[in-house]
Coordinates of C-alpha atoms and ligand atoms in Angstrom, one line a residue:
M29 CA 75.4 85.4 168.2
Q30 CA 75.9 82.2 170.1
Q31 CA 74.6 80.3 167.2
D32 CA 77.0 82.0 164.9
Q33 CA 79.8 81.1 167.2
R34 CA 78.7 77.6 167.3
R35 CA 78.7 77.4 163.5
W36 CA 82.0 79.0 163.4
L37 CA 83.3 76.4 165.7
K38 CA 82.0 73.7 163.5
C39 CA 83.8 75.2 160.6
E40 CA 86.9 75.4 162.7
R41 CA 86.5 71.9 163.7
G42 CA 86.2 70.8 160.2
K43 CA 89.4 72.7 159.4
Q44 CA 91.1 71.0 162.2
Y45 CA 89.9 67.8 160.9
N46 CA 91.3 68.5 157.5
K47 CA 94.6 69.5 158.8
A48 CA 94.8 66.3 160.7
N49 CA 93.8 64.3 157.6
D50 CA 95.7 66.1 155.0
H51 CA 95.5 64.2 151.8
Q52 CA 94.0 61.2 153.5
S53 CA 90.7 59.7 152.7
L54 CA 88.0 61.0 155.0
D55 CA 86.8 58.8 157.8
S56 CA 83.1 59.7 158.1
S57 CA 82.7 58.2 161.5
R58 CA 85.2 60.7 162.9
V59 CA 83.4 63.7 161.5
A60 CA 79.8 62.7 161.7
S61 CA 79.0 63.7 165.2
P62 CA 79.6 67.5 165.3
I63 CA 78.0 68.2 162.0
P64 CA 74.6 69.5 161.6
P65 CA 72.4 67.2 159.5
R66 CA 71.6 69.7 156.7
C67 CA 75.1 70.7 156.0
L68 CA 76.3 69.9 152.5
L69 CA 79.3 70.3 150.5
A70 CA 79.5 73.3 148.4
I71 CA 82.2 74.1 145.9
V72 CA 81.5 77.7 145.1
D73 CA 83.0 79.8 142.4
T74 CA 82.5 83.4 141.8
Y75 CA 79.5 83.0 139.6
T76 CA 77.7 80.8 142.0
L77 CA 78.3 83.2 144.8
L78 CA 76.8 85.9 142.7
Y79 CA 73.8 83.7 141.9
L80 CA 73.4 82.7 145.5
R81 CA 73.5 86.3 146.5
N82 CA 70.9 87.4 144.0
T83 CA 68.4 84.7 144.2
R84 CA 66.0 84.3 147.0
R85 CA 65.9 80.8 148.2
D86 CA 62.3 80.7 148.9
S87 CA 61.3 81.8 145.4
A88 CA 59.8 78.9 143.5
S89 CA 60.8 80.1 140.1
V90 CA 61.0 77.8 137.0
S91 CA 64.8 78.4 136.9
R92 CA 65.1 77.1 140.4
V93 CA 63.2 73.9 139.5
V94 CA 65.3 73.4 136.4
M95 CA 68.4 74.1 138.4
Y96 CA 67.3 71.5 140.9
F97 CA 67.2 68.7 138.3
V98 CA 70.4 69.9 136.6
L99 CA 72.2 69.9 139.9
C100 CA 70.9 66.6 141.0
A101 CA 72.3 65.2 137.8
R102 CA 75.5 66.8 138.5
A103 CA 75.6 65.5 142.0
A104 CA 75.0 62.0 140.6
A105 CA 77.8 62.4 138.2
L106 CA 80.0 63.6 140.9
I107 CA 79.2 60.7 143.2
Y108 CA 79.2 57.9 140.6
S109 CA 82.0 58.9 138.4
P110 CA 84.9 59.5 140.8
R111 CA 87.4 59.1 138.0
E112 CA 86.5 62.3 136.3
S113 CA 88.9 65.1 136.9
S114 CA 88.4 66.8 140.2
K115 CA 88.8 70.2 138.6
A116 CA 85.8 69.6 136.4
R117 CA 83.8 68.5 139.4
V118 CA 84.9 71.4 141.6
R119 CA 83.4 73.6 139.0
S120 CA 80.2 71.8 138.7
T121 CA 79.3 71.0 142.2
P122 CA 78.5 74.4 143.8
M123 CA 75.0 74.6 142.5
L124 CA 74.1 71.5 144.5
V125 CA 74.4 73.5 147.6
H126 CA 72.2 76.2 146.4
T127 CA 69.5 73.8 145.3
F128 CA 69.5 72.0 148.6
G129 CA 69.3 75.3 150.4
V130 CA 72.5 75.6 152.3
H131 CA 73.9 78.8 153.8
I132 CA 77.4 79.8 153.6
C133 CA 79.8 80.2 156.4
T134 CA 83.3 81.4 155.8
S135 CA 86.4 81.4 157.7
S136 CA 90.0 82.1 157.1
F137 CA 90.6 78.9 155.3
E138 CA 94.0 77.4 154.9
S139 CA 95.4 76.6 151.6
R140 CA 94.7 73.1 150.6
R141 CA 93.3 71.1 147.7
L142 CA 90.5 68.8 148.0
R143 CA 91.0 65.4 146.4
T144 CA 88.5 63.7 144.2
S145 CA 88.0 60.8 146.6
Q146 CA 87.3 63.2 149.3
I147 CA 84.7 65.0 147.4
V148 CA 83.0 61.8 146.5
H149 CA 83.1 60.8 150.1
I150 CA 81.8 64.1 151.3
V151 CA 78.9 64.2 148.9
S152 CA 77.8 60.6 149.5
H153 CA 77.7 61.2 153.2
S154 CA 76.3 64.6 152.7
S155 CA 76.8 65.8 156.2
I156 CA 80.3 66.9 156.6
I157 CA 81.8 70.2 157.1
I158 CA 85.3 70.7 156.0
C159 CA 86.7 74.1 155.6
I160 CA 88.8 74.0 152.6
P161 CA 90.8 77.0 151.5
Q162 CA 91.5 78.5 148.1
V163 CA 88.5 80.7 148.4
R164 CA 89.4 84.1 147.3
V165 CA 86.1 85.9 147.1
K166 CA 87.5 89.3 146.4
W167 CA 84.5 91.0 145.1
M168 CA 81.9 89.9 147.5
G169 CA 82.1 91.1 151.0
R170 CA 82.3 88.5 153.7
A171 CA 79.2 90.0 155.3
G172 CA 77.3 88.9 152.3
M173 CA 78.3 85.3 153.0
R174 CA 77.5 85.1 156.6
L175 CA 74.3 84.1 158.1
S176 CA 72.0 86.8 159.3
E177 CA 70.7 86.6 162.8
A178 CA 67.3 85.6 161.6
E179 CA 68.4 82.7 159.5
S180 CA 68.3 79.1 160.4
A181 CA 71.3 77.9 162.2
S182 CA 71.3 74.4 160.9
D183 CA 73.0 75.1 157.6
C184 CA 76.6 75.3 156.8
I185 CA 78.6 74.7 153.7
L186 CA 82.0 73.9 152.6
V187 CA 83.4 76.5 150.3
V188 CA 85.9 75.0 147.8
G189 CA 86.9 76.6 144.6
V190 CA 88.6 79.4 143.1
S191 CA 87.1 82.8 142.7
R192 CA 88.0 84.3 139.3
P193 CA 87.0 87.9 139.2
K194 CA 89.4 88.7 136.4
L195 CA 88.0 86.0 134.3
A196 CA 84.5 87.1 135.1
A197 CA 85.4 90.7 134.2
A198 CA 86.9 89.5 130.9
F199 CA 83.8 87.5 130.1
L200 CA 81.6 90.4 131.0
T201 CA 83.7 92.7 128.8
V202 CA 83.5 90.3 125.8
A203 CA 79.8 89.9 126.3
L204 CA 79.3 93.6 126.4
I205 CA 81.5 94.2 123.3
S206 CA 79.6 91.4 121.5
L207 CA 76.3 93.0 122.4
F208 CA 77.6 96.4 121.2
L209 CA 78.9 95.0 117.9
T210 CA 75.7 93.1 117.3
F211 CA 73.7 96.2 117.8
H212 CA 76.1 98.2 115.6
I213 CA 75.9 95.6 112.8
L214 CA 72.1 95.6 113.0
Y215 CA 72.0 99.4 112.9
D216 CA 74.5 99.5 110.0
S217 CA 72.6 97.0 108.0
A218 CA 69.4 98.8 108.6
L219 CA 71.0 102.0 107.4
Y220 CA 72.4 100.2 104.4
S221 CA 69.0 98.7 103.5
L222 CA 67.4 102.1 103.7
H223 CA 70.0 103.6 101.4
A224 CA 69.8 100.6 99.1
A225 CA 66.0 101.0 99.0
A226 CA 66.4 104.7 98.2
A227 CA 68.9 103.9 95.5
A228 CA 66.7 101.3 94.0
A229 CA 63.7 103.7 94.0
A230 CA 65.9 106.3 92.3
R231 CA 67.1 103.8 89.7
E232 CA 63.6 102.8 89.0
A233 CA 62.6 106.4 88.5
V234 CA 65.5 106.8 86.2
D235 CA 64.7 103.7 84.3
S236 CA 61.2 104.7 83.7
S237 CA 62.2 108.3 82.8
S238 CA 64.8 107.0 80.3
S239 CA 62.6 104.3 78.8
S240 CA 59.8 106.8 78.2
S241 CA 62.1 109.0 76.1
S242 CA 62.5 108.6 72.4
L243 CA 66.3 108.5 72.6
D244 CA 67.5 105.4 74.3
L245 CA 71.0 106.8 74.8
L246 CA 71.1 107.3 78.5
V247 CA 71.8 104.5 80.8
L248 CA 72.2 105.9 84.3
D249 CA 73.7 103.6 86.8
N250 CA 73.3 105.0 90.2
G251 CA 75.4 102.4 91.9
I252 CA 78.7 100.7 91.6
D253 CA 79.3 101.4 88.0
D254 CA 79.5 104.8 86.9
N255 CA 80.2 104.9 83.3
S256 CA 76.6 105.3 82.4
Y257 CA 76.2 109.0 82.9
E258 CA 79.7 109.7 81.9
S259 CA 80.1 107.2 79.2
N260 CA 77.7 108.3 76.6
S261 CA 78.2 111.9 77.1
I262 CA 81.9 112.1 77.8
D263 CA 82.8 109.4 75.4
A264 CA 81.2 111.3 72.7
V265 CA 83.1 114.3 73.7
A266 CA 86.2 112.2 74.1
A267 CA 85.8 110.8 70.6
A268 CA 86.1 114.3 69.2
P269 CA 89.5 115.5 68.1
F270 CA 91.1 117.5 70.8
G271 CA 90.4 121.1 70.4
T272 CA 87.1 120.7 68.6
P273 CA 83.9 121.4 70.3
P274 CA 82.2 118.4 71.8
A275 CA 79.6 117.1 69.6
A276 CA 77.9 114.1 71.1
V277 CA 75.4 115.5 73.6
T278 CA 72.4 116.9 72.0
P279 CA 70.1 119.4 73.9
S280 CA 67.5 116.7 74.1
L281 CA 70.0 114.3 75.6
Q282 CA 71.1 116.9 78.0
L283 CA 67.6 117.4 79.0
Q284 CA 67.2 113.7 79.6
M285 CA 70.3 113.7 81.7
A286 CA 69.1 116.6 83.8
A287 CA 65.7 115.0 84.2
A288 CA 67.2 111.7 85.0
Y289 CA 69.5 113.2 87.6
N290 CA 66.7 115.1 89.2
T291 CA 64.7 112.0 89.6
A292 CA 67.8 110.1 90.5
S293 CA 68.4 111.9 93.7
P294 CA 67.3 109.7 96.7
P295 CA 64.1 110.7 98.4
A296 CA 64.8 113.4 100.8
K297 CA 63.2 111.6 103.7
A298 CA 65.1 108.3 103.4
H299 CA 67.7 109.1 106.1
F300 CA 68.5 108.4 109.7
P301 CA 68.3 111.0 112.3
K302 CA 71.7 112.6 112.8
T303 CA 72.6 112.2 109.2
S304 CA 72.7 114.9 106.6
R305 CA 73.9 115.5 103.1
Q306 CA 77.3 117.3 103.1
L307 CA 79.2 118.9 100.3
P308 CA 82.2 116.7 99.5
Q309 CA 85.2 117.2 101.6
A310 CA 87.2 115.2 99.1
I311 CA 86.9 114.7 95.3
I312 CA 88.4 112.3 92.9
V313 CA 88.9 114.7 90.0
G314 CA 90.3 112.2 87.5
V315 CA 91.9 110.9 85.5
R316 CA 89.4 109.1 83.3
K317 CA 90.2 105.4 82.8
C318 CA 92.8 105.4 85.5
G319 CA 90.7 103.5 88.1
T320 CA 88.5 106.3 89.5
R321 CA 85.6 104.0 90.1
A322 CA 87.8 101.3 91.6
L323 CA 89.3 103.9 93.9
L324 CA 86.0 105.3 95.0
E325 CA 84.5 101.8 95.7
M326 CA 87.6 100.7 97.6
L327 CA 87.5 103.9 99.7
F328 CA 83.9 103.2 100.4
L329 CA 85.1 100.2 102.4
H330 CA 86.1 102.6 105.0
P331 CA 83.4 103.2 107.5
Q332 CA 84.2 106.9 107.7
I333 CA 83.6 107.4 104.0
Q334 CA 80.4 108.1 102.1
K335 CA 80.3 108.2 98.3
A336 CA 78.1 109.9 95.9
A337 CA 76.3 107.6 93.5
G338 CA 77.3 107.9 89.9
E339 CA 79.1 110.9 88.7
V340 CA 77.7 114.2 89.5
H341 CA 79.5 116.4 86.9
F342 CA 78.6 119.6 88.8
F343 CA 81.8 121.6 88.2
D344 CA 82.4 120.6 84.6
R345 CA 78.9 121.2 83.2
D346 CA 77.6 124.7 83.1
D347 CA 74.0 123.6 83.2
N348 CA 74.6 121.7 86.4
Y349 CA 76.9 124.4 87.9
S350 CA 74.3 127.0 87.3
K351 CA 71.9 125.1 89.5
G352 CA 74.0 126.1 92.5
L353 CA 75.7 124.4 95.4
E354 CA 72.4 123.4 97.1
W355 CA 71.6 121.3 94.0
Y356 CA 75.1 119.8 94.3
R357 CA 74.7 119.1 98.0
K358 CA 71.5 117.2 97.3
K359 CA 73.4 114.9 95.1
M360 CA 75.5 113.8 98.0
P361 CA 74.8 110.8 100.2
Y362 CA 73.6 111.1 103.8
S363 CA 76.5 111.0 106.2
F364 CA 77.1 111.0 109.9
K365 CA 79.0 113.8 111.5
G366 CA 82.7 113.1 111.0
Q367 CA 82.3 111.0 107.9
V368 CA 84.0 112.1 104.7
T369 CA 81.8 112.5 101.6
I370 CA 83.6 111.8 98.3
E371 CA 82.5 112.4 94.8
K372 CA 84.2 111.3 91.6
S373 CA 83.9 112.9 88.2
P374 CA 86.9 112.1 86.1
S375 CA 86.3 114.8 83.6
Y376 CA 87.0 117.5 86.2
F377 CA 90.7 116.9 85.7
V378 CA 90.6 118.1 82.1
T379 CA 88.0 120.9 82.4
P380 CA 89.7 124.2 82.8
E381 CA 87.1 126.0 84.9
V382 CA 86.9 123.2 87.5
P383 CA 89.8 124.0 89.8
E384 CA 88.5 127.5 90.5
R385 CA 85.0 126.3 90.9
I386 CA 86.0 123.7 93.4
F387 CA 88.1 126.2 95.2
A388 CA 85.2 128.6 95.5
M389 CA 83.1 125.8 97.1
N390 CA 85.8 124.8 99.6
A391 CA 89.3 126.2 99.6
S392 CA 90.5 123.4 101.9
V393 CA 89.0 120.5 100.0
R394 CA 91.2 117.4 99.4
L395 CA 91.7 116.3 95.9
L396 CA 92.6 112.8 94.6
V397 CA 94.2 112.5 91.1
I398 CA 94.6 109.0 90.1
V399 CA 96.9 108.5 87.1
R400 CA 98.0 105.5 85.1
E401 CA 100.8 104.9 82.6
P402 CA 99.7 107.3 79.9
V403 CA 99.9 104.9 76.9
T404 CA 97.9 102.2 78.7
R405 CA 95.4 104.9 79.8
A406 CA 95.0 106.1 76.2
I407 CA 94.4 102.5 75.0
S408 CA 91.9 102.0 77.7
D409 CA 90.1 105.2 76.7
Y410 CA 90.1 104.0 73.1
A411 CA 88.7 100.6 74.2
Q412 CA 85.9 102.3 76.0
L413 CA 85.0 104.7 73.2
R414 CA 85.0 101.9 70.7
S415 CA 82.9 99.7 72.9
H416 CA 80.3 102.5 73.3
A417 CA 80.4 103.4 69.7
S418 CA 79.6 99.8 68.7
S419 CA 76.8 99.6 71.2
T420 CA 75.2 102.9 70.3
P421 CA 73.0 102.7 67.2
S422 CA 74.2 104.9 64.4
P423 CA 71.8 107.4 63.1
P424 CA 71.0 107.0 59.4
T425 CA 73.5 109.1 57.4
S426 CA 75.5 109.0 54.3
S427 CA 78.2 111.4 55.5
F428 CA 81.5 110.1 56.6
S429 CA 84.3 112.1 57.8
S430 CA 87.6 110.7 56.7
S431 CA 90.4 110.1 59.1
S432 CA 92.5 112.7 57.4
S433 CA 89.9 115.3 58.0
S434 CA 89.7 114.5 61.6
S435 CA 93.4 114.5 61.8
S436 CA 93.8 117.7 60.0
S437 CA 91.2 119.4 62.0
S438 CA 93.0 118.2 65.1
S439 CA 96.3 119.3 64.0
S440 CA 95.0 122.8 63.3
S441 CA 93.3 122.9 66.6
P442 CA 94.6 125.4 69.1
S443 CA 97.4 124.3 71.4
M444 CA 96.4 122.7 74.6
S445 CA 97.2 125.7 76.7
P446 CA 94.2 126.0 78.9
V447 CA 94.8 129.7 79.5
S448 CA 93.9 130.3 76.0
S449 CA 90.3 131.4 75.8
N450 CA 89.9 129.5 72.6
N451 CA 90.8 126.5 74.3
V452 CA 88.6 126.8 77.3
N453 CA 85.9 124.8 75.5
S454 CA 88.2 122.3 74.2
F455 CA 87.9 120.1 77.1
Q456 CA 84.6 121.3 78.1
S457 CA 82.2 118.5 78.6
P458 CA 78.6 118.2 77.5
N459 CA 77.4 121.5 78.8
S460 CA 79.2 123.4 76.1
S461 CA 77.9 121.2 73.4
T462 CA 74.4 122.4 73.2
S463 CA 74.9 123.8 69.7
T464 CA 76.1 120.6 68.3
S465 CA 73.9 118.3 66.4
L466 CA 73.3 114.6 66.5
Q467 CA 74.9 114.3 63.0
Q468 CA 78.2 115.3 64.5
Q469 CA 78.2 112.1 66.4
Q470 CA 78.4 110.1 63.3
P471 CA 82.0 110.7 62.2
Q472 CA 83.0 110.2 65.8
Q473 CA 81.3 106.8 66.0
Q474 CA 82.7 105.8 62.7
Q475 CA 86.1 107.1 63.8
Q476 CA 86.0 104.6 66.6
Q477 CA 85.8 101.8 64.1
R478 CA 89.3 102.6 63.2
S479 CA 92.2 101.1 65.0
F480 CA 94.0 102.8 67.9
D481 CA 97.2 102.8 65.8
E482 CA 95.5 104.7 63.1
L483 CA 94.0 107.2 65.4
A484 CA 97.0 107.8 67.6
I485 CA 99.6 108.1 64.8
R486 CA 99.0 110.3 61.9
S487 CA 99.6 109.2 58.4
D488 CA 102.8 111.2 58.3
G489 CA 104.0 109.3 61.4
T490 CA 103.6 112.0 63.9
I491 CA 101.7 111.6 67.1
N492 CA 98.1 112.8 67.0
E493 CA 98.2 114.9 70.1
S494 CA 94.8 116.2 69.5
Y495 CA 93.2 112.7 69.6
R496 CA 91.5 113.0 72.9
P497 CA 92.7 109.7 74.5
I498 CA 96.3 110.9 73.8
A499 CA 95.6 114.5 74.9
I500 CA 94.1 113.5 78.2
S501 CA 97.2 111.4 78.9
I502 CA 99.5 114.4 78.7
Y503 CA 98.9 114.9 82.4
H504 CA 101.1 118.0 83.1
M505 CA 99.0 120.0 80.6
H506 CA 96.1 119.7 83.0
M507 CA 97.8 119.3 86.2
Y508 CA 99.4 122.7 86.3
R509 CA 96.0 124.4 86.3
W510 CA 95.2 122.6 89.6
L511 CA 98.4 123.7 91.1
E512 CA 97.7 127.3 90.2
V513 CA 94.7 127.1 92.4
F514 CA 95.4 124.6 95.1
E515 CA 98.3 124.0 97.3
R516 CA 100.3 120.9 96.5
R517 CA 99.6 119.4 99.9
Q518 CA 95.8 119.4 99.1
I519 CA 96.3 117.1 96.1
L520 CA 97.3 113.4 96.4
I521 CA 98.6 111.6 93.3
V522 CA 97.4 108.1 93.4
N523 CA 99.2 105.5 91.3
G524 CA 96.5 103.7 89.3
D525 CA 98.8 100.9 88.1
Q526 CA 99.7 100.1 91.6
L527 CA 96.0 100.3 92.6
I528 CA 95.4 97.5 90.1
D529 CA 98.4 95.4 91.2
D530 CA 98.2 95.9 95.0
P531 CA 95.5 98.3 96.2
V532 CA 96.2 98.3 99.9
P533 CA 99.3 100.5 100.0
Q534 CA 97.6 103.2 97.9
L535 CA 94.6 103.1 100.1
K536 CA 96.7 103.4 103.2
R537 CA 98.2 106.6 101.7
I538 CA 94.8 107.9 101.0
E539 CA 93.5 107.1 104.5
S540 CA 96.3 109.1 106.0
F541 CA 95.9 111.9 103.4
L542 CA 92.2 112.2 104.4
R543 CA 93.3 112.0 108.1
L544 CA 91.3 108.9 108.7
E545 CA 92.1 106.0 110.9
S546 CA 93.7 103.1 109.0
H547 CA 90.9 100.7 108.4
I548 CA 91.1 99.1 104.9
G549 CA 93.4 96.1 104.8
R550 CA 94.3 93.0 102.9
H551 CA 91.3 91.3 104.4
N552 CA 89.1 93.6 102.2
F553 CA 90.4 92.2 99.0
Y554 CA 90.7 88.9 97.1
F555 CA 92.1 88.4 93.6
N556 CA 89.5 87.3 91.1
H557 CA 91.4 85.2 88.6
T558 CA 88.6 85.2 86.1
K559 CA 88.4 88.9 86.1
G560 CA 92.1 89.5 86.5
F561 CA 91.5 92.2 89.1
Y562 CA 91.1 92.5 92.8
C563 CA 87.6 92.4 94.1
M564 CA 86.3 93.8 97.4
R565 CA 85.1 92.1 100.4
S566 CA 83.3 93.7 103.3
D567 CA 81.4 92.3 106.3
S568 CA 78.2 92.1 104.3
E569 CA 79.3 91.3 100.7
E570 CA 81.9 90.5 98.1
K571 CA 81.9 92.8 95.1
C572 CA 83.8 93.1 91.8
L573 CA 83.5 96.0 89.5
K574 CA 81.4 95.2 86.4
E575 CA 82.7 94.2 83.0
S576 CA 83.2 97.7 81.7
K577 CA 86.0 98.0 84.2
G578 CA 88.9 95.8 83.2
R579 CA 88.0 95.5 79.6
R580 CA 90.1 93.5 77.2
H581 CA 92.3 96.0 75.4
P582 CA 92.7 95.9 71.6
R583 CA 95.9 94.7 70.2
V584 CA 98.2 97.7 69.6
S585 CA 101.4 97.3 67.6
P586 CA 104.5 97.2 69.8
M587 CA 106.0 99.9 67.5
V588 CA 103.2 102.2 68.1
V589 CA 103.4 101.6 71.9
S590 CA 107.1 102.3 72.0
K591 CA 106.6 105.4 69.8
L592 CA 104.0 106.7 72.1
R593 CA 106.1 105.9 75.2
R594 CA 108.9 107.9 73.7
F595 CA 106.5 110.7 73.0
F596 CA 105.2 110.6 76.5
S597 CA 108.5 110.3 78.3
E598 CA 109.2 114.0 78.1
H599 CA 105.6 114.9 79.1
N600 CA 105.9 112.4 82.0
R601 CA 109.0 114.1 83.3
K602 CA 107.3 117.4 83.2
F603 CA 104.5 115.9 85.2
Y604 CA 106.9 114.4 87.7
D605 CA 108.6 117.8 88.1
L606 CA 105.2 119.4 88.6
V607 CA 104.0 117.0 91.3
G608 CA 107.4 116.2 92.8
E609 CA 107.0 112.5 92.4
D610 CA 108.5 110.1 89.9
L611 CA 106.0 107.5 88.9
G612 CA 108.5 105.4 87.0
W613 CA 106.6 104.9 83.8
P614 CA 108.5 103.2 81.0
E615 CA 110.1 105.4 78.4
E616 CA 110.3 102.8 75.6
Ligands
PPS709 N1 89.8 96.3 91.0 C1 89.6 96.7 89.8 N2 88.6 96.1 89.0 C2 88.4 96.6 87.8 N3 89.0 97.6 87.2 C3 90.0 98.2 87.9 C4 90.3 97.8 89.2 N4 91.3 98.6 89.6 C5 91.6 99.4 88.7 N5 90.8 99.2 87.6 C6 90.9 99.9 86.3 O1 89.9 100.9 86.3 C7 89.9 101.3 84.9 C8 88.6 102.1 84.6 O2 88.9 103.3 85.1 P1 87.8 104.4 85.6 O3 86.9 103.7 86.6 O4 88.5 105.6 86.0 O5 87.0 104.6 84.2 S1 86.0 105.8 83.9 O6 86.8 106.9 83.6 O7 85.2 106.0 85.1 O8 85.3 105.3 82.8 C9 89.9 99.9 84.2 O9 90.5 100.1 82.9 P2 90.5 99.0 81.8 O10 91.3 97.9 82.3 O11 91.1 99.7 80.6 O12 89.1 98.7 81.6 C10 90.7 99.1 85.1 O13 92.0 98.8 84.6

């Protein structure tokens, strides 16, 4: 105790000394005598205190040796470069003390700054005690800084510096968050790689299954671009005049599709613990060529959204539907609890049975209907049909169905009322086409060689409403069926034209519709001038949709366009009334 008191006195004496010599250069002769020989100057900040507290002085660890050299260098810098700012030095000095093995004694220091010249002086004499204030060691008890009874009495240090617990806490928080994020990113990328590997394996399986078949019609893309599964099948159906049974998908092709899809499902074991395949809580039900793929990919930027690969066509194809919900569930991606699984199959929108089937699966499902200005959509549809017709080899045939026959059959087709039982099949996709033959594709393929103008406007100048690209664009004819089954609040109408021009506002609407936190923002997009569309950017990659999205449209005569717009204006108004939103499409 006596020793403690002596040390205390020394500190106090130093304090007195400082008071007396406030802002004066130190006179070493005046302070030399009462000072124990091993006392050194210490300028201690919070981190050093922590370090001092947690490191045993007698441990000869590598870090201690390294520290010794570092501190000696710093001491030299301090002594020989007095012109450096005192602030920097005050920060760098404390370790000196630790290395030279000094203990800490504290006192109620008065507030006062140590001048650079003083520090230099102190260090060069290395045997001075001055108690300098501005020590606010808030988070280390004073007891922790006092000498214990057992310890040597010869050491004492000067404590100068500023304790910064808040800064330390901030650093610690940032460090912890960075650690957490790093871990999260690693975990995410591992998850992504596993899924990618599963998808690649699935694609390989599909490739091999389709290449081994005699018909090379099926191109299944399990990833970003969807058109594959839909394109060949639905396009063929779409090419048919409205109201005629779909003709493109042969039984053998259907079998291939089913086989391909069976093999295409990712291996059941490729998933993380705590993930499972969920039936979709939200479905993009259409409309074809309105940006359904872009919408799904953009939504997939949201961490809470998982998307099904490709198009599942569960509800619109009887053969798929007959396989049951478990089959459908297995087509869904693995998801964590709380994530929303989304599927998109654009032909759901126009297939009469679909609303009730979806309702039977989940009465509270959320539905997204993306629409686009109807004439542009029809032209886009035509462009796709034409592109696929030209890339699909024509079977040898001499038969050719003239345009008038197609038109007349269309005009005599039943009205589009879906409640008519005759009409149920009119929009039915490939599942109902099992009785059709390959030959029936021929006129459709050849039909696509004709111009849009010819196909959309009959020779007598009337609109060919039964031409499928036109028929699909008459949105209210399909929409009302959905509203007979679902409440309006379960359906969100997405503006496909705006999604092209400026995706973020539409995506924000959807996030809120799906009750998800807002996450997707402008940082997720950049405009690709070559493509003429927005492309996506996430932490890991930048991605544009492939060429089949954003095709060059054929030239359509302005007269035909304005004629079609006039035709659609009344239908559009009916659609606006039905959904209670005016999408502002041009009427001329
Ligand atoms: N960001 C972005 N990049 C590329 N394409 C975009 C994008 N956003 C919307 N679109 C529009 O999406 C149209 C294709 O629509 P779908 O994906 O619904 O087509 S499909 O029914 O699945 O075949 C496609 O139609 P076309 O331009 O006629 O090809 C695009 O206009």
